[in-house]
Amino acid sequence: MPVEIVGFAQALARCLDFEAVEPADLERVLSDAAEPLELRFVEPSADPPLIRSGSPFTHLVFVQHGTVVPWQYPHSELAAPFLIGEHEFLTDAERWVASYSAVTEAIVVDIPVAVMKLTLDRITGVRERMQQLVMRRLARFYWTSLATSGTPSSRVAAALVSRLALIGDDYGQDRTIEIRQKDLVRLTTMSRSAVADGLGALAAAGAIGGPGGDPSARFTGVVRVPDVDHLKNHAFAEVRDRAVRPLLARLDDQ
């Protein structure tokens, strides 16, 4: 279905990738594009998926309405407005890396690669913003990979750092994280009791505290991080002690 450029430019400007870009500027660029934008109504489905890994990467997908999830675990819910395909676009990929499905009724707009290239050439700052968002998501993916193996405390620590990485705050001191215990259960693939044990161990070690700084305070969904590097040390504990140090010891033996 053809896309009305004026309305679409206003919707696209609400996406994080185009933060601070005036809709009028987007409208002018999109109006000059040679290739058309295509709007699609998508039903919730796992088969076929909205995007299939390995299929040709010819366009980015803008989720204008609804929620889409990538096929990964722990899963993420990409709620509108959200742009999918920045990583493939920035690396000049020929095929999609991951698969995605709509989990609600959704409205998506296919943006041809050539149109996105024209947009980034014409509007300064968008490429840098897109690169920043991609790096944040890669950092979060790295930390969530650590959150699914190790001890309860190391897994919870990695899950907490992943939340900071998502907003670019995974460094420094005096950070605050708002997160529900059920989200920590999902991110760490552990039981609620194991998550509670991990939180308790981190609090006892001074790596986290409650909103008022009391390490013995009951978990309320707000976590204070006095020093992010200290929290990262706990997140790294398992891989450092069980993988890196044995490799170093083997090198010493040689």
CSV table of C-alpha atoms in Angstrom, one decimal:
chain,number,residue,atom,x,y,z
A,1,MET,CA,0.0,0.0,0.0
A,2,PRO,CA,1.4,3.4,-0.9
A,3,VAL,CA,2.5,5.7,2.0
A,4,GLU,CA,1.4,9.2,2.6
A,5,ILE,CA,4.8,11.0,3.0
A,6,VAL,CA,3.6,13.8,5.3
A,7,GLY,CA,2.1,11.5,7.9
A,8,PHE,CA,4.9,9.0,7.6
A,9,ALA,CA,7.6,11.7,8.1
A,10,GLN,CA,5.9,12.7,11.4
A,11,ALA,CA,5.7,9.1,12.6
A,12,LEU,CA,9.4,8.4,11.6
A,13,ALA,CA,10.5,11.6,13.4
A,14,ARG,CA,9.3,10.0,16.7
A,15,CYS,CA,11.8,7.1,16.3
A,16,LEU,CA,14.9,7.3,18.4
A,17,ASP,CA,17.1,7.1,15.2
A,18,PHE,CA,15.6,10.4,14.1
A,19,GLU,CA,15.6,12.2,17.4
A,20,ALA,CA,15.8,16.0,17.0
A,21,VAL,CA,15.1,15.8,13.3
A,22,GLU,CA,12.3,18.0,12.0
A,23,PRO,CA,9.5,16.1,10.2
A,24,ALA,CA,9.6,18.8,7.5
A,25,ASP,CA,13.2,17.9,6.7
A,26,LEU,CA,12.3,14.2,6.5
A,27,GLU,CA,9.3,15.0,4.3
A,28,ARG,CA,11.5,16.9,1.8
A,29,VAL,CA,14.0,14.0,1.5
A,30,LEU,CA,11.4,11.3,1.3
A,31,SER,CA,9.5,13.2,-1.4
A,32,ASP,CA,12.7,13.3,-3.5
A,33,ALA,CA,13.4,9.6,-3.2
A,34,ALA,CA,13.0,7.6,-6.4
A,35,GLU,CA,11.9,4.4,-4.8
A,36,PRO,CA,8.5,4.2,-3.1
A,37,LEU,CA,7.8,3.3,0.6
A,38,GLU,CA,5.5,0.3,1.1
A,39,LEU,CA,3.0,0.1,4.0
A,40,ARG,CA,1.9,-3.3,5.2
A,41,PHE,CA,-0.6,-4.6,7.8
A,42,VAL,CA,0.9,-7.6,9.6
A,43,GLU,CA,-0.9,-10.3,11.6
A,44,PRO,CA,0.8,-11.9,14.6
A,45,SER,CA,2.6,-15.0,13.3
A,46,ALA,CA,5.7,-17.1,13.8
A,47,ASP,CA,5.3,-18.9,10.5
A,48,PRO,CA,6.0,-17.1,8.3
A,49,PRO,CA,8.0,-14.5,10.3
A,50,LEU,CA,7.9,-10.8,9.4
A,51,ILE,CA,11.6,-11.0,8.6
A,52,ARG,CA,13.5,-14.2,8.0
A,53,SER,CA,17.2,-14.6,8.7
A,54,GLY,CA,19.2,-15.0,5.5
A,55,SER,CA,16.7,-13.4,3.2
A,56,PRO,CA,17.9,-10.5,1.0
A,57,PHE,CA,18.3,-7.2,2.8
A,58,THR,CA,16.7,-4.8,0.4
A,59,HIS,CA,14.9,-2.5,2.9
A,60,LEU,CA,14.7,-1.5,6.5
A,61,VAL,CA,11.4,-2.1,8.4
A,62,PHE,CA,9.8,0.7,10.4
A,63,VAL,CA,7.3,-0.5,13.0
A,64,GLN,CA,4.7,2.2,13.0
A,65,HIS,CA,2.2,0.4,15.2
A,66,GLY,CA,2.3,-2.8,17.2
A,67,THR,CA,5.0,-4.9,18.7
A,68,VAL,CA,7.7,-7.1,17.0
A,69,VAL,CA,10.1,-9.5,18.7
A,70,PRO,CA,13.5,-10.8,17.4
A,71,TRP,CA,14.0,-14.6,17.5
A,72,GLN,CA,16.5,-14.6,20.4
A,73,TYR,CA,16.6,-15.5,24.1
A,74,PRO,CA,16.0,-13.7,26.4
A,75,HIS,CA,13.5,-12.0,24.0
A,76,SER,CA,13.1,-8.3,23.5
A,77,GLU,CA,9.9,-6.5,22.6
A,78,LEU,CA,10.4,-3.8,20.0
A,79,ALA,CA,7.3,-1.6,20.4
A,80,ALA,CA,6.4,1.1,17.9
A,81,PRO,CA,7.9,3.5,16.8
A,82,PHE,CA,11.0,1.3,16.1
A,83,LEU,CA,13.3,0.9,13.2
A,84,ILE,CA,14.7,-2.6,12.4
A,85,GLY,CA,17.7,-3.1,10.1
A,86,GLU,CA,20.1,-0.4,11.2
A,87,HIS,CA,22.9,-3.0,11.9
A,88,GLU,CA,22.5,-4.5,8.4
A,89,PHE,CA,22.3,-1.1,6.9
A,90,LEU,CA,25.4,0.3,8.6
A,91,THR,CA,27.5,-2.8,7.7
A,92,ASP,CA,26.3,-2.9,4.0
A,93,ALA,CA,24.9,-6.4,4.6
A,94,GLU,CA,23.3,-8.3,1.8
A,95,ARG,CA,21.1,-10.4,4.0
A,96,TRP,CA,19.2,-10.1,7.2
A,97,VAL,CA,21.0,-11.4,10.3
A,98,ALA,CA,18.1,-12.3,12.5
A,99,SER,CA,14.4,-13.3,12.2
A,100,TYR,CA,11.6,-11.2,13.6
A,101,SER,CA,7.9,-11.8,14.2
A,102,ALA,CA,5.0,-9.5,15.0
A,103,VAL,CA,3.3,-10.6,18.3
A,104,THR,CA,0.5,-8.1,17.9
A,105,GLU,CA,-1.3,-6.7,14.9
A,106,ALA,CA,1.2,-4.3,13.4
A,107,ILE,CA,1.6,-1.7,10.8
A,108,VAL,CA,5.1,-1.6,9.2
A,109,VAL,CA,6.6,0.4,6.5
A,110,ASP,CA,9.4,-1.0,4.2
A,111,ILE,CA,12.0,1.7,3.6
A,112,PRO,CA,14.3,0.8,0.6
A,113,VAL,CA,18.0,0.9,1.4
A,114,ALA,CA,18.5,3.5,-1.3
A,115,VAL,CA,15.9,5.8,0.4
A,116,MET,CA,17.7,5.4,3.8
A,117,LYS,CA,21.1,6.2,2.2
A,118,LEU,CA,19.6,9.4,0.7
A,119,THR,CA,18.1,10.4,4.0
A,120,LEU,CA,21.4,9.9,5.9
A,121,ASP,CA,23.3,11.8,3.1
A,122,ARG,CA,20.9,14.8,3.3
A,123,ILE,CA,20.3,15.0,7.1
A,124,THR,CA,23.4,15.4,9.2
A,125,GLY,CA,23.7,13.6,12.5
A,126,VAL,CA,21.3,10.7,11.7
A,127,ARG,CA,24.1,8.3,10.8
A,128,GLU,CA,26.0,9.1,14.1
A,129,ARG,CA,22.8,8.6,16.1
A,130,MET,CA,22.0,5.3,14.4
A,131,GLN,CA,25.5,4.1,15.1
A,132,GLN,CA,25.2,5.1,18.7
A,133,LEU,CA,21.9,3.1,19.1
A,134,VAL,CA,23.3,0.0,17.4
A,135,MET,CA,26.4,0.0,19.7
A,136,ARG,CA,24.1,0.3,22.7
A,137,ARG,CA,22.1,-2.7,21.6
A,138,LEU,CA,25.2,-4.7,20.8
A,139,ALA,CA,26.5,-3.9,24.3
A,140,ARG,CA,23.2,-5.0,25.9
A,141,PHE,CA,23.3,-8.2,23.9
A,142,TYR,CA,26.9,-8.9,25.2
A,143,TRP,CA,25.8,-8.4,28.8
A,144,THR,CA,22.7,-10.4,28.5
A,145,SER,CA,24.8,-13.3,27.1
A,146,LEU,CA,26.7,-13.2,30.4
A,147,ALA,CA,23.4,-13.0,32.3
A,148,THR,CA,22.4,-16.5,31.2
A,149,SER,CA,25.4,-18.5,32.6
A,150,GLY,CA,27.3,-18.4,35.8
A,151,THR,CA,26.4,-18.0,39.5
A,152,PRO,CA,23.2,-16.2,40.6
A,153,SER,CA,25.2,-13.1,41.6
A,154,SER,CA,27.2,-12.9,38.3
A,155,ARG,CA,24.1,-13.4,36.2
A,156,VAL,CA,22.1,-10.8,38.1
A,157,ALA,CA,25.0,-8.4,37.9
A,158,ALA,CA,25.3,-8.9,34.1
A,159,ALA,CA,21.5,-8.4,33.7
A,160,LEU,CA,21.7,-5.1,35.6
A,161,VAL,CA,24.6,-3.9,33.5
A,162,SER,CA,22.6,-4.8,30.4
A,163,ARG,CA,20.0,-2.3,31.4
A,164,LEU,CA,22.6,0.4,31.9
A,165,ALA,CA,24.2,-0.4,28.5
A,166,LEU,CA,20.8,0.0,26.8
A,167,ILE,CA,20.8,3.7,27.7
A,168,GLY,CA,24.6,4.2,27.4
A,169,ASP,CA,25.1,4.5,31.2
A,170,ASP,CA,27.3,1.4,31.8
A,171,TYR,CA,30.2,3.3,33.3
A,172,GLY,CA,30.8,5.7,36.2
A,173,GLN,CA,29.3,6.0,39.7
A,174,ASP,CA,25.9,6.5,41.3
A,175,ARG,CA,23.7,4.9,38.7
A,176,THR,CA,20.1,4.0,39.3
A,177,ILE,CA,18.2,1.2,37.6
A,178,GLU,CA,14.5,0.6,37.6
A,179,ILE,CA,13.7,-3.0,36.9
A,180,ARG,CA,11.1,-5.5,38.0
A,181,GLN,CA,12.1,-8.8,39.6
A,182,LYS,CA,10.2,-10.7,36.9
A,183,ASP,CA,12.4,-9.0,34.3
A,184,LEU,CA,15.5,-10.2,36.1
A,185,VAL,CA,14.0,-13.7,36.1
A,186,ARG,CA,13.5,-13.4,32.3
A,187,LEU,CA,17.0,-12.0,31.6
A,188,THR,CA,18.8,-14.5,33.8
A,189,THR,CA,16.6,-17.5,33.0
A,190,MET,CA,16.6,-18.3,36.8
A,191,SER,CA,13.9,-18.7,39.4
A,192,ARG,CA,12.7,-15.9,41.6
A,193,SER,CA,14.5,-17.4,44.6
A,194,ALA,CA,17.8,-17.6,42.6
A,195,VAL,CA,17.4,-14.0,41.5
A,196,ALA,CA,16.7,-13.0,45.2
A,197,ASP,CA,19.9,-14.9,46.2
A,198,GLY,CA,21.9,-13.1,43.5
A,199,LEU,CA,20.6,-9.7,44.6
A,200,GLY,CA,21.4,-10.5,48.2
A,201,ALA,CA,24.9,-11.5,47.4
A,202,LEU,CA,25.5,-8.3,45.4
A,203,ALA,CA,24.1,-6.2,48.1
A,204,ALA,CA,26.2,-7.9,50.7
A,205,ALA,CA,29.3,-7.2,48.6
A,206,GLY,CA,28.4,-3.5,48.2
A,207,ALA,CA,27.9,-3.8,44.5
A,208,ILE,CA,24.3,-2.6,44.7
A,209,GLY,CA,22.0,-1.0,47.2
A,210,GLY,CA,18.4,0.1,47.6
A,211,PRO,CA,17.2,3.5,46.5
A,212,GLY,CA,18.4,5.0,49.8
A,213,GLY,CA,21.7,3.2,49.8
A,214,ASP,CA,20.8,0.6,52.4
A,215,PRO,CA,22.2,-2.8,51.3
A,216,SER,CA,19.8,-4.7,53.5
A,217,ALA,CA,16.7,-2.9,52.1
A,218,ARG,CA,14.0,-5.1,50.6
A,219,PHE,CA,14.1,-5.2,46.7
A,220,THR,CA,11.5,-2.7,45.5
A,221,GLY,CA,12.3,-2.5,41.8
A,222,VAL,CA,14.9,0.3,42.1
A,223,VAL,CA,18.6,-0.6,42.3
A,224,ARG,CA,21.3,1.8,43.1
A,225,VAL,CA,24.8,1.1,41.7
A,226,PRO,CA,27.5,2.9,43.6
A,227,ASP,CA,30.2,2.0,41.1
A,228,VAL,CA,29.5,0.4,37.7
A,229,ASP,CA,33.0,-1.1,37.5
A,230,HIS,CA,32.5,-2.9,40.8
A,231,LEU,CA,29.2,-4.3,39.5
A,232,LYS,CA,30.9,-5.4,36.2
A,233,ASN,CA,33.6,-7.2,38.2
A,234,HIS,CA,30.9,-9.4,39.7
A,235,ALA,CA,29.3,-9.9,36.3
A,236,PHE,CA,32.7,-11.1,34.9
A,237,ALA,CA,33.5,-13.4,37.9
A,238,GLU,CA,32.4,-16.6,36.3
A,239,VAL,CA,33.9,-16.2,32.8
A,240,ARG,CA,37.1,-14.8,34.3
A,241,ASP,CA,37.6,-17.6,36.9
A,242,ARG,CA,36.4,-20.5,34.8
A,243,ALA,CA,37.6,-19.6,31.3
A,244,VAL,CA,40.2,-16.8,31.1
A,245,ARG,CA,42.4,-17.8,34.1
A,246,PRO,CA,42.7,-21.5,33.1
A,247,LEU,CA,43.7,-20.3,29.6
A,248,LEU,CA,46.4,-18.1,31.1
A,249,ALA,CA,47.6,-20.9,33.3
A,250,ARG,CA,47.9,-23.1,30.3
A,251,LEU,CA,50.1,-20.5,28.6
A,252,ASP,CA,52.3,-20.3,31.7
A,253,ASP,CA,52.8,-24.0,31.6
A,254,GLN,CA,54.0,-23.8,28.0
